[in-house]
Amino acid sequence: MKAAVITSFGEPSVLRVTEAPRPVPGPGQVLARVHAAGVNPAEILARAGAFRLPAPAIIGFEFAGVIEAVGSGVDEGMVGDRVAGWPDSATQGSYAEYTVSSNFATIPDGVSFEHAAATVIGADNAARALGLLNLRPGETLVVTGASGALGSAAVQFARQRGATVIGVAGASNADFVKSLGAIPVAHGPGLVDRIRAAAPGGVDAALDTAGKGLLPALVEVLGGPERVVTLADRDAARHGVEFSPGGSGNRDSRPVQEALDLIAAGAWTARISRSFPLDQAADAHRLVATGHTHGKVILLP
Ligand SMILES: NC(=O)c1ccc[n+]([C@@H]2O[C@H](COP(=O)([O-])OP(=O)(O)OC[C@H]3O[C@@H](n4cnc5c(N)ncnc54)[C@H](OP(=O)(O)O)[C@@H]3O)[C@@H](O)[C@H]2O)c1
């Protein structure tokens, strides 16, 4: 199969498309023909060597595609199903024509592979973080990174659950954040005052998905760190804030299914910035590394 194989970690140019063995689904796994792979900030770190993955590695931590074959213990009737989820291995990922997975949601009719791939990691992590915040209907939530994959999912789940949402993002994304149902607030100096002005009744909780040093401002607005959670700021402990790590142990396909069903119903937005053919994976990584993609970057293996 064709895959972007990393033989030594480093600059984007280490993503080289070449032939690689097609993986074989083991017990409980399916083999999926990958039609779209989301490109994530974590994959930028993985490619640069931060996770010390063994080489050769095929990265890519979310996928959408079609089940081509199944391993033992999996219903043969699933062959041909359109699914979106997580590759089981960090080194047999979705930057390839095929991957193996045991954790996925079903893509409803009318939802594209690109939109499905763009939904997996955002919906899962946003839902988990909102669960930690124990958000109740009628409460006011601040979401930073509201224009991004995780933040836009958090805004939409919080709105679905009856919260008022202040969405912090770049000024050029204000209209997008508003279209998700949030009150847009620009990031940058003066953030605390702008959030207070947007929420005269006060703020009950905050979710940081930007990871750009915004925790002191969120703690100040809330008057304490108890109802602040970050998905992205490794300095969380220093501010008394809970960091919620993602990972293979806590992935939940149910919020992904919920978001995909809402896309099919016209009630959820998974914004795509740009799609690249697999052999332009390095350019896709350069775009994601800017931190301002204006939507999900997708690879089409
Ligand atoms: N803990 C976990 O489970 C987990 C899982 C997946 C991802 N993550 C992390 O979550 C973060 C977001 O991922 P993503 O895929 O949602 O990224 P993304 O789609 O690229 O979104 C990035 C967001 O950050 C905002 N931003 C960029 N620079 C900023 C700044 N200086 N100040 C304030 N906001 C800024 C962007 O706003 P504008 O473009 O509008 O300026 C955008 O809303 C990444 O750090 C990623 O590694 C964590």
mmCIF file of C-alpha atoms and ligand atoms in Angstrom:
data_model
loop_
_atom_site.group_PDB
_atom_site.id
_atom_site.type_symbol
_atom_site.label_atom_id
_atom_site.label_comp_id
_atom_site.label_asym_id
_atom_site.label_seq_id
_atom_site.Cartn_x
_atom_site.Cartn_y
_atom_site.Cartn_z
ATOM 1 C CA MET A 1 0.000 0.000 0.000
ATOM 2 C CA LYS A 2 0.938 3.667 -0.326
ATOM 3 C CA ALA A 3 1.843 5.377 2.971
ATOM 4 C CA ALA A 4 3.730 8.375 4.363
ATOM 5 C CA VAL A 5 6.483 6.502 6.178
ATOM 6 C CA ILE A 6 8.824 8.198 8.668
ATOM 7 C CA THR A 7 12.209 6.501 8.852
ATOM 8 C CA SER A 8 13.830 9.229 10.982
ATOM 9 C CA PHE A 9 11.933 11.889 12.932
ATOM 10 C CA GLY A 10 12.400 15.605 12.286
ATOM 11 C CA GLU A 11 11.279 18.294 9.818
ATOM 12 C CA PRO A 12 8.046 17.935 7.753
ATOM 13 C CA SER A 13 10.115 16.618 4.839
ATOM 14 C CA VAL A 14 10.636 13.327 6.737
ATOM 15 C CA LEU A 15 7.082 12.410 5.665
ATOM 16 C CA ARG A 16 7.924 10.446 2.512
ATOM 17 C CA VAL A 17 5.311 8.569 0.532
ATOM 18 C CA THR A 18 6.431 5.074 -0.332
ATOM 19 C CA GLU A 19 5.215 1.464 -0.486
ATOM 20 C CA ALA A 20 4.623 -0.210 2.880
ATOM 21 C CA PRO A 21 3.138 -3.568 3.895
ATOM 22 C CA ARG A 22 -0.628 -3.530 4.226
ATOM 23 C CA PRO A 23 -1.535 -4.209 7.899
ATOM 24 C CA VAL A 24 -3.471 -7.337 8.852
ATOM 25 C CA PRO A 25 -6.431 -7.003 11.247
ATOM 26 C CA GLY A 26 -5.976 -9.022 14.443
ATOM 27 C CA PRO A 27 -8.688 -10.294 16.797
ATOM 28 C CA GLY A 28 -11.356 -7.637 17.328
ATOM 29 C CA GLN A 29 -9.905 -5.342 14.650
ATOM 30 C CA VAL A 30 -11.039 -4.209 11.228
ATOM 31 C CA LEU A 31 -8.911 -3.304 8.231
ATOM 32 C CA ALA A 32 -10.105 0.056 6.883
ATOM 33 C CA ARG A 33 -9.403 1.589 3.499
ATOM 34 C CA VAL A 34 -8.592 5.156 4.594
ATOM 35 C CA HIS A 35 -10.384 7.827 2.553
ATOM 36 C CA ALA A 36 -9.530 10.805 4.785
ATOM 37 C CA ALA A 37 -7.140 11.422 7.682
ATOM 38 C CA GLY A 38 -7.336 14.468 9.938
ATOM 39 C CA VAL A 39 -4.012 16.196 10.578
ATOM 40 C CA ASN A 40 -3.539 17.067 14.260
ATOM 41 C CA PRO A 41 -1.137 19.189 16.324
ATOM 42 C CA ALA A 42 -0.099 15.985 18.142
ATOM 43 C CA GLU A 43 1.077 14.533 14.828
ATOM 44 C CA ILE A 44 3.338 17.567 14.341
ATOM 45 C CA LEU A 45 4.953 16.673 17.666
ATOM 46 C CA ALA A 46 5.095 12.960 16.818
ATOM 47 C CA ARG A 47 6.755 13.670 13.460
ATOM 48 C CA ALA A 48 9.315 15.927 15.149
ATOM 49 C CA GLY A 49 10.240 13.072 17.498
ATOM 50 C CA ALA A 50 8.609 14.296 20.715
ATOM 51 C CA PHE A 51 6.864 10.971 21.424
ATOM 52 C CA ARG A 52 9.929 8.831 20.729
ATOM 53 C CA LEU A 53 7.957 6.475 18.491
ATOM 54 C CA PRO A 54 9.960 3.656 16.932
ATOM 55 C CA ALA A 55 10.826 3.994 13.220
ATOM 56 C CA PRO A 56 9.690 3.166 10.633
ATOM 57 C CA ALA A 57 6.406 4.790 11.628
ATOM 58 C CA ILE A 58 3.180 5.657 9.855
ATOM 59 C CA ILE A 59 1.518 8.326 11.986
ATOM 60 C CA GLY A 60 -2.046 9.647 11.730
ATOM 61 C CA PHE A 61 -4.295 9.415 14.786
ATOM 62 C CA GLU A 62 -7.785 9.643 13.241
ATOM 63 C CA PHE A 63 -9.332 8.292 10.062
ATOM 64 C CA ALA A 64 -12.497 7.913 8.022
ATOM 65 C CA GLY A 65 -12.875 5.093 5.552
ATOM 66 C CA VAL A 66 -14.518 1.816 4.576
ATOM 67 C CA ILE A 67 -14.130 -1.548 6.293
ATOM 68 C CA GLU A 68 -12.314 -3.820 3.853
ATOM 69 C CA ALA A 69 -11.770 -6.917 6.012
ATOM 70 C CA VAL A 70 -12.275 -8.030 9.610
ATOM 71 C CA GLY A 71 -10.204 -9.975 12.135
ATOM 72 C CA SER A 72 -11.452 -12.862 14.241
ATOM 73 C CA GLY A 73 -14.381 -12.072 16.477
ATOM 74 C CA VAL A 74 -15.678 -9.254 14.256
ATOM 75 C CA ASP A 75 -18.931 -9.606 12.288
ATOM 76 C CA GLU A 76 -18.147 -10.179 8.574
ATOM 77 C CA GLY A 77 -21.301 -8.211 7.808
ATOM 78 C CA MET A 78 -19.400 -5.024 8.678
ATOM 79 C CA VAL A 79 -17.316 -5.257 5.506
ATOM 80 C CA GLY A 80 -18.277 -2.271 3.364
ATOM 81 C CA ASP A 81 -19.403 -0.125 6.332
ATOM 82 C CA ARG A 82 -18.271 3.527 6.375
ATOM 83 C CA VAL A 83 -16.566 4.244 9.701
ATOM 84 C CA ALA A 84 -14.540 6.966 11.424
ATOM 85 C CA GLY A 85 -12.282 6.424 14.416
ATOM 86 C CA TRP A 86 -8.788 5.860 15.730
ATOM 87 C CA PRO A 87 -6.066 3.582 14.358
ATOM 88 C CA ASP A 88 -5.115 1.120 17.129
ATOM 89 C CA SER A 89 -1.375 1.756 16.763
ATOM 90 C CA ALA A 90 0.497 5.086 16.833
ATOM 91 C CA THR A 91 2.901 3.701 14.212
ATOM 92 C CA GLN A 92 0.361 2.038 11.893
ATOM 93 C CA GLY A 93 -1.730 5.175 11.492
ATOM 94 C CA SER A 94 -3.978 6.860 8.971
ATOM 95 C CA TYR A 95 -1.430 8.546 6.678
ATOM 96 C CA ALA A 96 -1.791 5.428 4.545
ATOM 97 C CA GLU A 97 -4.175 3.644 2.235
ATOM 98 C CA TYR A 98 -5.047 1.162 5.002
ATOM 99 C CA THR A 99 -5.075 1.101 8.792
ATOM 100 C CA VAL A 100 -6.390 -1.238 11.497
ATOM 101 C CA SER A 101 -8.806 -0.170 14.200
ATOM 102 C CA SER A 102 -11.092 -1.550 16.871
ATOM 103 C CA ASN A 103 -12.591 1.774 17.962
ATOM 104 C CA PHE A 104 -14.812 3.702 15.577
ATOM 105 C CA ALA A 105 -18.223 5.218 14.899
ATOM 106 C CA THR A 106 -20.479 4.672 11.888
ATOM 107 C CA ILE A 107 -20.574 7.444 9.287
ATOM 108 C CA PRO A 108 -24.213 8.255 8.492
ATOM 109 C CA ASP A 109 -25.398 8.642 4.903
ATOM 110 C CA GLY A 110 -24.747 12.106 3.549
ATOM 111 C CA VAL A 111 -21.660 12.774 5.700
ATOM 112 C CA SER A 112 -18.394 12.949 3.739
ATOM 113 C CA PHE A 113 -15.236 11.091 4.711
ATOM 114 C CA GLU A 114 -13.487 14.442 5.146
ATOM 115 C CA HIS A 115 -16.087 15.796 7.549
ATOM 116 C CA ALA A 116 -16.114 12.491 9.437
ATOM 117 C CA ALA A 117 -12.326 12.414 9.788
ATOM 118 C CA ALA A 118 -12.407 16.034 10.969
ATOM 119 C CA THR A 119 -14.763 15.102 13.817
ATOM 120 C CA VAL A 120 -13.161 12.168 15.663
ATOM 121 C CA ILE A 121 -10.501 13.705 17.907
ATOM 122 C CA GLY A 122 -12.342 16.994 18.396
ATOM 123 C CA ALA A 123 -15.631 15.453 19.519
ATOM 124 C CA ASP A 124 -14.064 12.821 21.789
ATOM 125 C CA ASN A 125 -11.757 15.157 23.691
ATOM 126 C CA ALA A 126 -14.236 18.026 23.908
ATOM 127 C CA ALA A 127 -16.931 15.757 25.332
ATOM 128 C CA ARG A 128 -14.559 14.270 27.917
ATOM 129 C CA ALA A 129 -13.437 17.731 29.065
ATOM 130 C CA LEU A 130 -16.998 19.021 29.331
ATOM 131 C CA GLY A 131 -17.826 15.967 31.423
ATOM 132 C CA LEU A 132 -15.021 16.888 33.829
ATOM 133 C CA LEU A 133 -16.458 20.389 34.136
ATOM 134 C CA ASN A 134 -19.872 18.916 35.007
ATOM 135 C CA LEU A 135 -21.529 21.610 32.907
ATOM 136 C CA ARG A 136 -25.197 22.191 33.667
ATOM 137 C CA PRO A 137 -27.907 23.762 31.456
ATOM 138 C CA GLY A 138 -28.088 27.524 31.911
ATOM 139 C CA GLU A 139 -24.437 27.880 32.937
ATOM 140 C CA THR A 140 -21.974 30.129 31.105
ATOM 141 C CA LEU A 141 -18.822 28.495 29.743
ATOM 142 C CA VAL A 142 -15.707 30.071 28.227
ATOM 143 C CA VAL A 143 -14.028 27.987 25.495
ATOM 144 C CA THR A 144 -10.607 29.071 24.247
ATOM 145 C CA GLY A 145 -9.485 27.891 20.819
ATOM 146 C CA ALA A 146 -13.163 28.090 19.855
ATOM 147 C CA SER A 147 -12.323 28.258 16.149
ATOM 148 C CA GLY A 148 -10.230 25.062 16.299
ATOM 149 C CA ALA A 149 -11.106 21.385 16.020
ATOM 150 C CA LEU A 150 -11.420 20.719 19.771
ATOM 151 C CA GLY A 151 -12.811 24.144 20.640
ATOM 152 C CA SER A 152 -15.503 24.191 17.965
ATOM 153 C CA ALA A 153 -16.636 20.736 19.113
ATOM 154 C CA ALA A 154 -16.705 21.938 22.733
ATOM 155 C CA VAL A 155 -18.771 24.996 21.783
ATOM 156 C CA GLN A 156 -21.302 22.851 19.932
ATOM 157 C CA PHE A 157 -21.649 20.179 22.656
ATOM 158 C CA ALA A 158 -22.003 22.891 25.310
ATOM 159 C CA ARG A 159 -24.711 24.644 23.276
ATOM 160 C CA GLN A 160 -26.477 21.282 22.756
ATOM 161 C CA ARG A 161 -26.436 20.863 26.544
ATOM 162 C CA GLY A 162 -28.052 24.243 27.134
ATOM 163 C CA ALA A 163 -25.073 26.390 28.131
ATOM 164 C CA THR A 164 -24.277 29.958 27.117
ATOM 165 C CA VAL A 165 -20.808 29.922 25.536
ATOM 166 C CA ILE A 166 -18.150 32.617 25.190
ATOM 167 C CA GLY A 167 -15.871 31.502 22.343
ATOM 168 C CA VAL A 168 -12.312 32.891 22.420
ATOM 169 C CA ALA A 169 -10.607 32.883 19.005
ATOM 170 C CA GLY A 170 -8.814 35.091 16.514
ATOM 171 C CA ALA A 171 -10.763 38.164 15.373
ATOM 172 C CA SER A 172 -10.901 36.808 11.817
ATOM 173 C CA ASN A 173 -12.826 33.784 13.137
ATOM 174 C CA ALA A 174 -15.480 35.792 15.014
ATOM 175 C CA ASP A 175 -18.204 35.105 12.447
ATOM 176 C CA PHE A 176 -17.423 31.385 12.457
ATOM 177 C CA VAL A 177 -17.528 31.220 16.271
ATOM 178 C CA LYS A 178 -20.845 33.098 16.221
ATOM 179 C CA SER A 179 -22.225 30.626 13.668
ATOM 180 C CA LEU A 180 -21.565 27.832 16.191
ATOM 181 C CA GLY A 181 -23.809 29.597 18.696
ATOM 182 C CA ALA A 182 -21.144 31.223 20.873
ATOM 183 C CA ILE A 183 -20.459 34.858 21.745
ATOM 184 C CA PRO A 184 -17.121 35.579 20.039
ATOM 185 C CA VAL A 185 -14.303 37.204 22.010
ATOM 186 C CA ALA A 186 -10.897 37.916 20.463
ATOM 187 C CA HIS A 187 -7.746 36.502 22.067
ATOM 188 C CA GLY A 188 -4.846 38.852 22.853
ATOM 189 C CA PRO A 189 -4.112 41.481 25.542
ATOM 190 C CA GLY A 190 -7.183 42.575 27.531
ATOM 191 C CA LEU A 191 -8.832 39.154 27.362
ATOM 192 C CA VAL A 192 -10.136 39.203 30.936
ATOM 193 C CA ASP A 193 -11.964 42.504 30.396
ATOM 194 C CA ARG A 194 -13.441 41.334 27.099
ATOM 195 C CA ILE A 195 -14.740 38.096 28.633
ATOM 196 C CA ARG A 196 -16.287 40.030 31.542
ATOM 197 C CA ALA A 197 -17.945 42.440 29.123
ATOM 198 C CA ALA A 198 -19.356 39.520 27.121
ATOM 199 C CA ALA A 199 -20.661 37.773 30.263
ATOM 200 C CA PRO A 200 -22.120 40.443 32.559
ATOM 201 C CA GLY A 201 -23.836 37.729 34.611
ATOM 202 C CA GLY A 202 -20.498 36.004 35.302
ATOM 203 C CA VAL A 203 -18.808 32.838 34.082
ATOM 204 C CA ASP A 204 -19.307 29.385 35.645
ATOM 205 C CA ALA A 205 -16.632 27.268 33.937
ATOM 206 C CA ALA A 206 -13.854 27.439 31.362
ATOM 207 C CA LEU A 207 -12.301 24.980 28.930
ATOM 208 C CA ASP A 208 -8.920 25.795 27.429
ATOM 209 C CA THR A 209 -8.230 24.079 24.107
ATOM 210 C CA ALA A 210 -5.719 26.673 22.871
ATOM 211 C CA GLY A 211 -2.794 25.977 25.201
ATOM 212 C CA LYS A 212 -1.359 29.433 24.628
ATOM 213 C CA GLY A 213 -0.823 30.654 28.187
ATOM 214 C CA LEU A 214 -4.450 31.658 28.799
ATOM 215 C CA LEU A 215 -4.911 29.797 32.112
ATOM 216 C CA PRO A 216 -4.089 32.793 34.380
ATOM 217 C CA ALA A 217 -6.758 34.846 32.589
ATOM 218 C CA LEU A 218 -9.322 32.034 32.919
ATOM 219 C CA VAL A 219 -8.527 31.507 36.617
ATOM 220 C CA GLU A 220 -8.884 35.262 37.164
ATOM 221 C CA VAL A 221 -12.284 35.373 35.453
ATOM 222 C CA LEU A 222 -13.536 32.334 37.416
ATOM 223 C CA GLY A 223 -12.038 33.514 40.719
ATOM 224 C CA GLY A 224 -10.233 30.162 41.138
ATOM 225 C CA PRO A 225 -9.051 27.092 39.195
ATOM 226 C CA GLU A 226 -11.708 24.613 40.378
ATOM 227 C CA ARG A 227 -13.889 24.760 37.283
ATOM 228 C CA VAL A 228 -11.154 25.310 34.715
ATOM 229 C CA VAL A 229 -9.954 22.371 32.599
ATOM 230 C CA THR A 230 -7.305 22.443 29.892
ATOM 231 C CA LEU A 231 -6.743 19.977 27.080
ATOM 232 C CA ALA A 232 -3.679 21.761 25.784
ATOM 233 C CA ASP A 233 -1.627 23.588 28.446
ATOM 234 C CA ARG A 234 1.143 21.488 30.025
ATOM 235 C CA ASP A 235 1.604 24.248 32.654
ATOM 236 C CA ALA A 236 -1.784 23.405 34.138
ATOM 237 C CA ALA A 237 -0.536 22.157 37.512
ATOM 238 C CA ARG A 238 1.324 25.414 38.125
ATOM 239 C CA HIS A 239 -2.019 27.219 37.968
ATOM 240 C CA GLY A 240 -3.917 24.566 39.963
ATOM 241 C CA VAL A 241 -5.839 23.635 36.815
ATOM 242 C CA GLU A 242 -6.728 20.088 35.716
ATOM 243 C CA PHE A 243 -5.055 18.903 32.505
ATOM 244 C CA SER A 244 -7.035 16.201 30.728
ATOM 245 C CA PRO A 245 -4.749 14.062 28.570
ATOM 246 C CA GLY A 246 -6.073 12.163 25.570
ATOM 247 C CA GLY A 247 -4.809 8.712 24.750
ATOM 248 C CA SER A 248 -5.654 5.206 23.702
ATOM 249 C CA GLY A 249 -7.030 4.338 27.148
ATOM 250 C CA ASN A 250 -9.846 6.886 27.258
ATOM 251 C CA ARG A 251 -11.140 7.232 23.689
ATOM 252 C CA ASP A 252 -14.923 7.219 23.468
ATOM 253 C CA SER A 253 -16.681 6.742 20.121
ATOM 254 C CA ARG A 254 -20.085 7.753 21.521
ATOM 255 C CA PRO A 255 -19.612 11.555 21.301
ATOM 256 C CA VAL A 256 -18.085 11.017 17.856
ATOM 257 C CA GLN A 257 -21.231 9.142 16.812
ATOM 258 C CA GLU A 258 -23.358 11.916 18.324
ATOM 259 C CA ALA A 259 -21.482 14.587 16.347
ATOM 260 C CA LEU A 260 -21.621 12.581 13.094
ATOM 261 C CA ASP A 261 -25.374 12.086 13.503
ATOM 262 C CA LEU A 262 -25.759 15.831 14.138
ATOM 263 C CA ILE A 263 -23.786 16.584 10.940
ATOM 264 C CA ALA A 264 -26.201 14.333 9.046
ATOM 265 C CA ALA A 265 -29.098 16.243 10.621
ATOM 266 C CA GLY A 266 -27.582 19.589 9.605
ATOM 267 C CA ALA A 267 -27.031 20.533 13.256
ATOM 268 C CA TRP A 268 -23.218 20.299 13.603
ATOM 269 C CA THR A 269 -20.349 21.980 11.778
ATOM 270 C CA ALA A 270 -17.013 20.271 11.120
ATOM 271 C CA ARG A 271 -15.085 22.967 9.281
ATOM 272 C CA ILE A 272 -12.499 21.908 6.724
ATOM 273 C CA SER A 273 -9.604 24.243 5.965
ATOM 274 C CA ARG A 274 -7.892 22.356 3.162
ATOM 275 C CA SER A 275 -7.444 18.821 1.870
ATOM 276 C CA PHE A 276 -4.095 17.582 0.574
ATOM 277 C CA PRO A 277 -3.155 14.456 -1.371
ATOM 278 C CA LEU A 278 -1.021 12.106 0.727
ATOM 279 C CA ASP A 279 2.183 12.992 -1.090
ATOM 280 C CA GLN A 280 1.772 16.578 0.152
ATOM 281 C CA ALA A 281 1.694 15.497 3.820
ATOM 282 C CA ALA A 282 4.681 17.736 4.568
ATOM 283 C CA ASP A 283 2.759 20.805 3.337
ATOM 284 C CA ALA A 284 -0.231 19.759 5.433
ATOM 285 C CA HIS A 285 2.046 19.638 8.491
ATOM 286 C CA ARG A 286 3.473 23.075 7.722
ATOM 287 C CA LEU A 287 -0.066 24.487 7.601
ATOM 288 C CA VAL A 288 -1.138 22.874 10.895
ATOM 289 C CA ALA A 289 2.055 24.134 12.564
ATOM 290 C CA THR A 290 0.905 27.733 11.948
ATOM 291 C CA GLY A 291 -1.739 27.218 14.682
ATOM 292 C CA HIS A 292 -4.258 29.178 12.591
ATOM 293 C CA THR A 293 -5.672 26.754 10.045
ATOM 294 C CA HIS A 294 -9.264 28.095 9.954
ATOM 295 C CA GLY A 295 -10.583 24.538 9.975
ATOM 296 C CA LYS A 296 -9.327 20.983 9.886
ATOM 297 C CA VAL A 297 -6.505 20.026 7.568
ATOM 298 C CA ILE A 298 -7.168 16.696 5.842
ATOM 299 C CA LEU A 299 -5.002 14.176 3.997
ATOM 300 C CA LEU A 300 -6.533 12.077 1.234
ATOM 301 C CA PRO A 301 -4.536 8.802 1.002
HETATM 302 N N1 LIG B 1 -5.492 16.607 25.805
HETATM 303 C C1 LIG B 1 -6.059 16.049 24.756
HETATM 304 O O1 LIG B 1 -6.796 15.079 24.884
HETATM 305 C C2 LIG B 1 -5.838 16.607 23.383
HETATM 306 C C3 LIG B 1 -6.318 15.922 22.269
HETATM 307 C C4 LIG B 1 -6.138 16.489 21.000
HETATM 308 C C5 LIG B 1 -5.505 17.732 20.884
HETATM 309 N N2 LIG B 1 -5.018 18.338 21.992
HETATM 310 C C6 LIG B 1 -4.355 19.660 21.908
HETATM 311 O O2 LIG B 1 -5.373 20.649 21.821
HETATM 312 C C7 LIG B 1 -4.871 21.792 21.124
HETATM 313 C C8 LIG B 1 -5.853 22.222 20.034
HETATM 314 O O3 LIG B 1 -5.937 21.232 19.040
HETATM 315 P P1 LIG B 1 -6.838 21.508 17.754
HETATM 316 O O4 LIG B 1 -6.722 20.311 16.884
HETATM 317 O O5 LIG B 1 -8.187 21.986 18.161
HETATM 318 O O6 LIG B 1 -6.028 22.732 17.074
HETATM 319 P P2 LIG B 1 -6.502 23.764 15.956
HETATM 320 O O7 LIG B 1 -7.680 23.246 15.224
HETATM 321 O O8 LIG B 1 -5.275 24.132 15.197
HETATM 322 O O9 LIG B 1 -6.994 25.057 16.784
HETATM 323 C C9 LIG B 1 -6.079 25.897 17.432
HETATM 324 C C10 LIG B 1 -6.863 26.992 18.152
HETATM 325 O O10 LIG B 1 -5.944 27.753 18.937
HETATM 326 C C11 LIG B 1 -6.190 29.138 18.698
HETATM 327 N N3 LIG B 1 -4.955 29.902 18.895
HETATM 328 C C12 LIG B 1 -3.821 29.851 18.141
HETATM 329 N N4 LIG B 1 -2.902 30.713 18.629
HETATM 330 C C13 LIG B 1 -3.471 31.312 19.723
HETATM 331 C C14 LIG B 1 -3.013 32.277 20.658
HETATM 332 N N5 LIG B 1 -1.782 32.810 20.586
HETATM 333 N N6 LIG B 1 -3.853 32.649 21.652
HETATM 334 C C15 LIG B 1 -5.095 32.113 21.749
HETATM 335 N N7 LIG B 1 -5.580 31.181 20.896
HETATM 336 C C16 LIG B 1 -4.768 30.791 19.895
HETATM 337 C C17 LIG B 1 -6.681 29.199 17.269
HETATM 338 O O11 LIG B 1 -7.405 30.415 17.093
HETATM 339 P P3 LIG B 1 -7.353 31.351 15.766
HETATM 340 O O12 LIG B 1 -6.821 30.506 14.620
HETATM 341 O O13 LIG B 1 -8.773 31.749 15.586
HETATM 342 O O14 LIG B 1 -6.437 32.475 16.129
HETATM 343 C C18 LIG B 1 -7.564 27.961 17.218
HETATM 344 O O15 LIG B 1 -8.837 28.247 17.737
HETATM 345 C C19 LIG B 1 -3.481 21.394 20.599
HETATM 346 O O16 LIG B 1 -2.515 21.898 21.493
HETATM 347 C C20 LIG B 1 -3.502 19.872 20.668
HETATM 348 O O17 LIG B 1 -2.218 19.312 20.821
HETATM 349 C C21 LIG B 1 -5.182 17.815 23.225
#
